[in-house]
C-alpha positions as a Python dict, from the first residue, in 0.01 Angstrom:
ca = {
    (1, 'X'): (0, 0, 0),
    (2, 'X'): (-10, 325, 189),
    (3, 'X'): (358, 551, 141),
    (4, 'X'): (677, 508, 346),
    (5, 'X'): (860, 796, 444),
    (6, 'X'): (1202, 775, 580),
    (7, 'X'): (1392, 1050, 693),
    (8, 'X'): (1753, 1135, 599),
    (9, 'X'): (1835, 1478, 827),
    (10, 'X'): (2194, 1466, 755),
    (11, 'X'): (2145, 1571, 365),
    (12, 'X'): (1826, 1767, 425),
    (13, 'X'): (1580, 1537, 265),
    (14, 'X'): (1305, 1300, 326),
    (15, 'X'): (1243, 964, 91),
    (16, 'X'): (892, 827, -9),
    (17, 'X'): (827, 452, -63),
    (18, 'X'): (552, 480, -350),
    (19, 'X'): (450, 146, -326),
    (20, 'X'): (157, 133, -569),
    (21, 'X'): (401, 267, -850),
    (22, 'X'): (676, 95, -752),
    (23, 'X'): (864, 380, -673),
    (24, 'X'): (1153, 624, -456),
    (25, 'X'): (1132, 987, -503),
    (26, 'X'): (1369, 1223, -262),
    (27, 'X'): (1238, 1517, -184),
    (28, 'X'): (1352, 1840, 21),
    (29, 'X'): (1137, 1855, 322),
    (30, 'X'): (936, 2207, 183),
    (31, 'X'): (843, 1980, -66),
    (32, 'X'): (1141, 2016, -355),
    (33, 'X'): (1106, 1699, -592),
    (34, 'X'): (1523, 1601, -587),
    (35, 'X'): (1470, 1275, -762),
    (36, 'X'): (1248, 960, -858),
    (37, 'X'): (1380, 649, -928),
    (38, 'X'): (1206, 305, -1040),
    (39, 'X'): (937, 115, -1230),
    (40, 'X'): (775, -212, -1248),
    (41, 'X'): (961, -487, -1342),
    (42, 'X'): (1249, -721, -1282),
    (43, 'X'): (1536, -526, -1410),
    (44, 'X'): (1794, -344, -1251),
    (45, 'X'): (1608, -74, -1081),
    (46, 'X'): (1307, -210, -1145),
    (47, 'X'): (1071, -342, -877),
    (48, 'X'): (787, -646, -846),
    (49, 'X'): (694, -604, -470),
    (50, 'X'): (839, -221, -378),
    (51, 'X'): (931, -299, 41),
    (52, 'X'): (1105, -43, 226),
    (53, 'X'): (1425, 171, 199),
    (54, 'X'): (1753, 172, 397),
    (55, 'X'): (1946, 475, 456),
    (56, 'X'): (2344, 438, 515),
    (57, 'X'): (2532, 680, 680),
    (58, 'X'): (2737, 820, 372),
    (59, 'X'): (2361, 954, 238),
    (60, 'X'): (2398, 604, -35),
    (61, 'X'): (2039, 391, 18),
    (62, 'X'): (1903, 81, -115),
    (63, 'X'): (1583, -52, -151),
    (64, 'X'): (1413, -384, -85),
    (65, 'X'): (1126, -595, -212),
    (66, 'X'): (912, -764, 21),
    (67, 'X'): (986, -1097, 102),
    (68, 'X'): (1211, -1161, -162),
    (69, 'X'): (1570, -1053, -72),
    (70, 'X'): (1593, -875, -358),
    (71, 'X'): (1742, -503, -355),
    (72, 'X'): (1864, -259, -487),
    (73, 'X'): (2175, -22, -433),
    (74, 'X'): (2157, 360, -535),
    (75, 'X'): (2503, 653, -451),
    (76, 'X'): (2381, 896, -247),
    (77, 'X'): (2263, 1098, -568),
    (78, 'X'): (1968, 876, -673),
    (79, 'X'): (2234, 660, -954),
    (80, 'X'): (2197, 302, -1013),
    (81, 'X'): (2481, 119, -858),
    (82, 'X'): (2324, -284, -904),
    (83, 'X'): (2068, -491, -792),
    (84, 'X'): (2114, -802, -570),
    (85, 'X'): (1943, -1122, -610),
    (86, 'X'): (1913, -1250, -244),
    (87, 'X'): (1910, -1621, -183),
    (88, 'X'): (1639, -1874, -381),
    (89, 'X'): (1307, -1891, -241),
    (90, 'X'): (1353, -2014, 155),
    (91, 'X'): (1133, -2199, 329),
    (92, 'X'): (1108, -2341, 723),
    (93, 'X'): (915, -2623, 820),
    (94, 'X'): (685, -2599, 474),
    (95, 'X'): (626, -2308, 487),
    (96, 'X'): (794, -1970, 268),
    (97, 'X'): (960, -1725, 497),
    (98, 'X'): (986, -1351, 406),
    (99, 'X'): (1358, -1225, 419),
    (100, 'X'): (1429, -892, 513),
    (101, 'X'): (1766, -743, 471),
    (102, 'X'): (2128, -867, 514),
    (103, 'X'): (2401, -803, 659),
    (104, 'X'): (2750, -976, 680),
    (105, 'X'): (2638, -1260, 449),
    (106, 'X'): (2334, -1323, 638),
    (107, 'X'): (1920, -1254, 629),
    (108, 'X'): (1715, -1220, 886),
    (109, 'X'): (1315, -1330, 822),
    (110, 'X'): (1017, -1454, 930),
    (111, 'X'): (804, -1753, 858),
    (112, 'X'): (525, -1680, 671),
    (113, 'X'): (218, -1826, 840),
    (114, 'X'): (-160, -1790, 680),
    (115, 'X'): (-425, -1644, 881),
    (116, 'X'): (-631, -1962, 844),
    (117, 'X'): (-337, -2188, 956),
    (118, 'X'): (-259, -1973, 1202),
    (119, 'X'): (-598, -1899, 1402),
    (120, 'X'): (-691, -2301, 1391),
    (121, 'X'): (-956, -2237, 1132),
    (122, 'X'): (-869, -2556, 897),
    (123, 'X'): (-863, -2771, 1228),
    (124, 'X'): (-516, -2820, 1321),
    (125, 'X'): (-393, -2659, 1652),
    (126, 'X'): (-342, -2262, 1634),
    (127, 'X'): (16, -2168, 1596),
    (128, 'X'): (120, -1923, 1886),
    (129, 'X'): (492, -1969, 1816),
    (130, 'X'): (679, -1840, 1538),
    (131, 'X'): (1086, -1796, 1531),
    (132, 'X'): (1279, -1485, 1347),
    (133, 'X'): (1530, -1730, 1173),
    (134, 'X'): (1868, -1645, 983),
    (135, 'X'): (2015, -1726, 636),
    (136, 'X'): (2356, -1739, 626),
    (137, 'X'): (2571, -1747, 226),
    (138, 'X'): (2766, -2028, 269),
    (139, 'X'): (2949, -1916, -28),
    (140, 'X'): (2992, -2099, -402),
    (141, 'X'): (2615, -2006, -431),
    (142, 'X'): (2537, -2212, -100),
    (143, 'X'): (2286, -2090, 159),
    (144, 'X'): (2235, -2264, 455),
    (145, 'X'): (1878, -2400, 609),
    (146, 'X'): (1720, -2114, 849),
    (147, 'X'): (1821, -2114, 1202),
    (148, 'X'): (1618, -1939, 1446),
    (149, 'X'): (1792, -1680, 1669),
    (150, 'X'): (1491, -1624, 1863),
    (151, 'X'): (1101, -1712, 1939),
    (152, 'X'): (800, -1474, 1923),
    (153, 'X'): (491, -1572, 2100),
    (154, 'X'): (196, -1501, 1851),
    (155, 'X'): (-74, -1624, 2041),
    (156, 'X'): (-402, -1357, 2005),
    (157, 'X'): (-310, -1227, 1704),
    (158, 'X'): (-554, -1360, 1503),
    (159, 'X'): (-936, -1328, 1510),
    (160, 'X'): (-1138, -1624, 1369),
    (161, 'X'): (-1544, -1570, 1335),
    (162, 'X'): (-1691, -1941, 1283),
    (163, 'X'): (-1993, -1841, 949),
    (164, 'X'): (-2197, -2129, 842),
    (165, 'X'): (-2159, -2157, 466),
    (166, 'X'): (-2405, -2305, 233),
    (167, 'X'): (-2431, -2657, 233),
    (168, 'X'): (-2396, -2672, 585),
    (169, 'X'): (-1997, -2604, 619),
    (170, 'X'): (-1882, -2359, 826),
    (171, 'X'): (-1557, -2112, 725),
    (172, 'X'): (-1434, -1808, 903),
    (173, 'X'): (-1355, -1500, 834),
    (174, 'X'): (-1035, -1436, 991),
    (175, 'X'): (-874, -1098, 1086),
    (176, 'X'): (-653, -984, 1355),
    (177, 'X'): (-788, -917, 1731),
    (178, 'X'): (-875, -613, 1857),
    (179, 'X'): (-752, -629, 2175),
    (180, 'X'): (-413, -879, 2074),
    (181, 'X'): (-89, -873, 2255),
    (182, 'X'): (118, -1119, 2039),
    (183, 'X'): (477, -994, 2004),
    (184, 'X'): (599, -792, 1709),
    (185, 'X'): (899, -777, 1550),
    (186, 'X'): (1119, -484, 1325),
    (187, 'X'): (1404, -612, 1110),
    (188, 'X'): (1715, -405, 936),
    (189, 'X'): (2019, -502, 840),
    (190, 'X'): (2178, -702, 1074),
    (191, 'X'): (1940, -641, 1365),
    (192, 'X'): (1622, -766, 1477),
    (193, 'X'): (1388, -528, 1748),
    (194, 'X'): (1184, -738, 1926),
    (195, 'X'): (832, -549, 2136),
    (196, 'X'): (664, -766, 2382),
    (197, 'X'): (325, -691, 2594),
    (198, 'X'): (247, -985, 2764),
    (199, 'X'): (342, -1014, 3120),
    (200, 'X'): (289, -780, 3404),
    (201, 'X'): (15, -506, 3287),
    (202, 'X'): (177, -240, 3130),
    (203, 'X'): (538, -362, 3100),
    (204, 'X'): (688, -356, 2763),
    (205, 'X'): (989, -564, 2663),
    (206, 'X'): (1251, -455, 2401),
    (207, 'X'): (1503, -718, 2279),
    (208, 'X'): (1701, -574, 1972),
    (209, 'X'): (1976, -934, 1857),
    (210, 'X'): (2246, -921, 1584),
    (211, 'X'): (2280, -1127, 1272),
    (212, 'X'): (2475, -1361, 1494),
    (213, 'X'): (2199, -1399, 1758),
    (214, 'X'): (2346, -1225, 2014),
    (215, 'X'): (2161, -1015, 2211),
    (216, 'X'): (2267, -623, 2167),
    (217, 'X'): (2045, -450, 2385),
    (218, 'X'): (1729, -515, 2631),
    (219, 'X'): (1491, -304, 2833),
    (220, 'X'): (1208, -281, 3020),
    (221, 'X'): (994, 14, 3011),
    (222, 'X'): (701, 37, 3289),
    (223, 'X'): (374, 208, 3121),
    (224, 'X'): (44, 326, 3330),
    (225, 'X'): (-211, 0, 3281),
    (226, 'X'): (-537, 49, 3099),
    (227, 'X'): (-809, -163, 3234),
    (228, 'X'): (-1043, -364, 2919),
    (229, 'X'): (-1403, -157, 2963),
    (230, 'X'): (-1742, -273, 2812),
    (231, 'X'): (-1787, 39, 2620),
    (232, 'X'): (-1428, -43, 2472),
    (233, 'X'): (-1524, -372, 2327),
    (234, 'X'): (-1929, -227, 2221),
    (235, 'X'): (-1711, 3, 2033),
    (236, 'X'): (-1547, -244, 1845),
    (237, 'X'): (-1833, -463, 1866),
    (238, 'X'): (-2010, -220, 1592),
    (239, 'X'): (-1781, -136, 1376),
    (240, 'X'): (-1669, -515, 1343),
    (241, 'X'): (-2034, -657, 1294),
    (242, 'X'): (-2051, -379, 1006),
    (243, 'X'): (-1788, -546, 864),
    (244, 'X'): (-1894, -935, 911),
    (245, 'X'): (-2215, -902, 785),
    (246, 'X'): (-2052, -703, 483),
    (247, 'X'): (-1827, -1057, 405),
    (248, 'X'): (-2073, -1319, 527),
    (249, 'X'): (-2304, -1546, 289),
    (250, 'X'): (-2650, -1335, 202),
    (251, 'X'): (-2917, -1406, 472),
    (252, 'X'): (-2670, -1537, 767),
    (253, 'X'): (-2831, -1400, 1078),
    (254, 'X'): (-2748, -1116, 1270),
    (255, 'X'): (-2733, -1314, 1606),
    (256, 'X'): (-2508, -1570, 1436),
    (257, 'X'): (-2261, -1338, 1355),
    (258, 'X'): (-2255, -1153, 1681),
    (259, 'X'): (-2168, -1526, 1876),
    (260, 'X'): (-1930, -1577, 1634),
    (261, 'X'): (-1722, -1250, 1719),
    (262, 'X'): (-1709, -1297, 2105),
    (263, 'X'): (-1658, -1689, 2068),
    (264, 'X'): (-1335, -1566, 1895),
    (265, 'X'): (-1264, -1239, 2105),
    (266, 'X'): (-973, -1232, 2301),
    (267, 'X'): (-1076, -1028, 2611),
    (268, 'X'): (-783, -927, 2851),
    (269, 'X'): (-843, -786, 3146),
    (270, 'X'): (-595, -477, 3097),
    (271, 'X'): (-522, -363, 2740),
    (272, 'X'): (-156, -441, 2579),
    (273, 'X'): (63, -131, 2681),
    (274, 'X'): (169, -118, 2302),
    (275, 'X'): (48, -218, 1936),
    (276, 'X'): (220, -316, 1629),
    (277, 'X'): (589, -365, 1551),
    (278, 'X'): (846, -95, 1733),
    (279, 'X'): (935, 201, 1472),
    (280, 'X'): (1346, 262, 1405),
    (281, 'X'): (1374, 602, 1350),
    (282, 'X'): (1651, 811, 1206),
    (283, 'X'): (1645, 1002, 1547),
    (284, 'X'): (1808, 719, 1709),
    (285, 'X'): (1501, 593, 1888),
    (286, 'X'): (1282, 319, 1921),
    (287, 'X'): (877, 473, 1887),
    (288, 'X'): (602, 235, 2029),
    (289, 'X'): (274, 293, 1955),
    (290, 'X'): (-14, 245, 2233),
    (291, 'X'): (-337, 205, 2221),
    (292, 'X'): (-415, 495, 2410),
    (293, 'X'): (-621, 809, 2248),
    (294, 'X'): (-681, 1129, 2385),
    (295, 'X'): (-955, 1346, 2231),
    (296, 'X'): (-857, 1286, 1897),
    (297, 'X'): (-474, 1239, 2000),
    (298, 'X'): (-264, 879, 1989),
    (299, 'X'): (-9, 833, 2236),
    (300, 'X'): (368, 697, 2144),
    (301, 'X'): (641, 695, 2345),
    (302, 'X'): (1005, 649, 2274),
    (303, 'X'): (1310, 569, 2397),
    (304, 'X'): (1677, 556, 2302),
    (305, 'X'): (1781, 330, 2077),
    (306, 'X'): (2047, 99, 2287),
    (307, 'X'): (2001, 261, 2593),
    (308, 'X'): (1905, 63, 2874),
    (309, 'X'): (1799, 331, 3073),
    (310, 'X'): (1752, 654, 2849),
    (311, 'X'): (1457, 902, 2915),
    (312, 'X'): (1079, 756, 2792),
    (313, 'X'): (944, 1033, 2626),
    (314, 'X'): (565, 1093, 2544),
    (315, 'X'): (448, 1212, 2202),
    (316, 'X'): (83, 1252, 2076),
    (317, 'X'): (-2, 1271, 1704),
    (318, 'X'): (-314, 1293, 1520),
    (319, 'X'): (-508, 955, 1484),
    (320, 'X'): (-511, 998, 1142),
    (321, 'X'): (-138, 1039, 1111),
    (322, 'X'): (58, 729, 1070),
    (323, 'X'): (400, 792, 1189),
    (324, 'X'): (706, 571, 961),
    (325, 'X'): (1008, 756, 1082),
    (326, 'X'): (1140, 1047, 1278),
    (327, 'X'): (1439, 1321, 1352),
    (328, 'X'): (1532, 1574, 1666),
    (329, 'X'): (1275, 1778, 1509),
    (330, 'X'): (1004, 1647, 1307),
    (331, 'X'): (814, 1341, 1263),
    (332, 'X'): (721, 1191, 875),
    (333, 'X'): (452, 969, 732),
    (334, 'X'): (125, 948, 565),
    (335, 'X'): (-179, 1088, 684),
    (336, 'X'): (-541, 1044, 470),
    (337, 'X'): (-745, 1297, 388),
    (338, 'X'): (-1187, 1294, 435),
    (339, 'X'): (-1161, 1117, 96),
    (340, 'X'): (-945, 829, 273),
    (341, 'X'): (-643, 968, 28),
    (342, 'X'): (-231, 919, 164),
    (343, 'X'): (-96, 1208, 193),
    (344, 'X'): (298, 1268, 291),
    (345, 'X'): (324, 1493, 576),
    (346, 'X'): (572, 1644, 806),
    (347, 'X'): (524, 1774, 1143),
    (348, 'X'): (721, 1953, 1383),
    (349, 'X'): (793, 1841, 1741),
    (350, 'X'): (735, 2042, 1993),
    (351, 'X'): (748, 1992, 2392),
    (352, 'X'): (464, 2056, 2620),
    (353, 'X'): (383, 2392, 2768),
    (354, 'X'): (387, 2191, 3087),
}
């Protein structure tokens, strides 16, 4: 429920996603309030689920709710210009698939799976397959099935820690793994930007395809590979046993809890180069975050949008900033405070004295 910020250079102004309060404002970057927009509900400008906001290139935006299709259209000044339905509720293969936004007559989504279903947990096989599938308007209020344009491999995403429950059943507790390199996927309108991390240690795949399922752009980008170390995984060791024993039944033993995390650990022998979908920024680039920290520094690196062979560029933010979009100068997002508050912040880019 944390903020998005997305960045709009060409007017001067940055937009923030309030999610919680369902939500746009427009601000100048010094912090000017230019307008806020939106309430709960399911009227015209109204909002249920508050997703994320597109910016067009005339400066007129509109904004989405998760899952739903549903969004809304707004001038370039913040005015109401109509709110669009989406297709009925869509589903693939039982199960309800989130659409993102459309383009051309069509939506692009993805399935969505449960954690449960998905790690094994209820005793059918784990899924480790998942498509990003299109919904086309066949027109006279007509949509067709989904098709997918193209296959993610999801396997290690989840975490699943077998607890015994009382009256001898077990459950889990499932969450996502620390150390996962399942692919990820970023969806606007009429493109879908594809990051992949398994393969050859630090090798990172883009695949960006169209509404139509062709593919528009590809690359490889070769990153330094991080070996797996003990202390890496006694880190996370602590801070998820913390958390276990916070969610399991009263009395369930230490040592029980423990066996269940490494049964379920996926343990690679070099981390994934990258975590989390690719970032579309107004800048024109693709930002991947990695899982590498230094001091109290993350590491991203970005490349050109669509080029296939563009400069890789290295970037290190505070931990505690999450980055949601970027410009030639300055990158936005939310960053929490010692009381574990969102704040919106800006910060300037600037190269290395190197």
């Amino acid at each position: 429920m944390a903020p998005e910020v997305r960045a709009d250079p060409a007017r001067g102004r940055v937009f923030a996603v309030d999610r919680p309060n369902h939500q746009v404002s427009a601000w100048t970057p010094k912090g000017t309030l230019l307008f806020r927009l939106g309430q709960k509900g399911e009227g015209p400008g109204e909002f249920m689920r508050i997703g994320s906001l597109h910016i067009e290139m005339d400066g007129t935006f509109k904004v989405q709710e998760d899952g739903r299709g549903r969004y809304t259209r707004y001038t370039a000044q913040g005015e109401l210009v109509g709110t669009t339905a989406g297709p009925p509720p869509v589903s693939y293969q039982g199960l309800p698939v989130d659409l993102h936004w459309p383009a051309e007559g069509s939506y692009l989504g993805t399935p969505s799976i449960p954690d449960v279903l998905e790690s094994g947990s209820m005793g059918f096989a784990p899924v480790t397959r998942t498509p990003v599938l299109r919904v086309r308007d066949l027109g006279d209020g007509r949509w067709s099935e989904p098709e997918p344009l193209l296959w993610m491999d999801i396997g290690n995403r989840t975490h699943s820690v077998a607890i015994p429950q009382p009256g001898g059943v077990d459950g889990a507790i499932v969450g996502s793994q620390p150390f996962g390199d399942p692919d990820h996927v970023r969806i606007e309108p009429g493109a879908a930007v594809l990051i992949r991390s398994k393969g050859k240690p630090g090798t990172v795949e883009l695949i960006e395809v169209d509404a139509s399922g062709d593919t528009a752009w590809h690359r490889l980008v070769e990153l330094t590979p991080r070996r797996l170390t003990s202390a890496m995984v006694q880190e996370v060791e602590e801070r998820e046993m913390e958390f276990l024993a916070q969610h399991a039944p009263p009395g369930t033993p230490t040592a029980r809890l423990r066996r269940g995390f490494y049964e379920g650990l996926y343990q690679p022998e070099y981390l994934p180069p990258t975590e989390g979908p690719p970032l579309l920024t107004a800048s024109g680039e693709v930002w991947m975050r990695t899982t590498e920290v230094l001091d109290s520094l993350r590491v991203y690196y970005t490349v050109p949008r669509g080029d296939p062979t563009g400069t890789l560029r290295r970037v290190l933010l505070p931990q505690a900033f999450w980055i949601t979009d970027a410009t030639a100068t300055h990158v936005w997002g939310v960053q929490w405070d010692s009381m574990d508050r969102p704040h919106v912040v800006g910060r300037r880019l600037l190269p290395s004295p190197g």
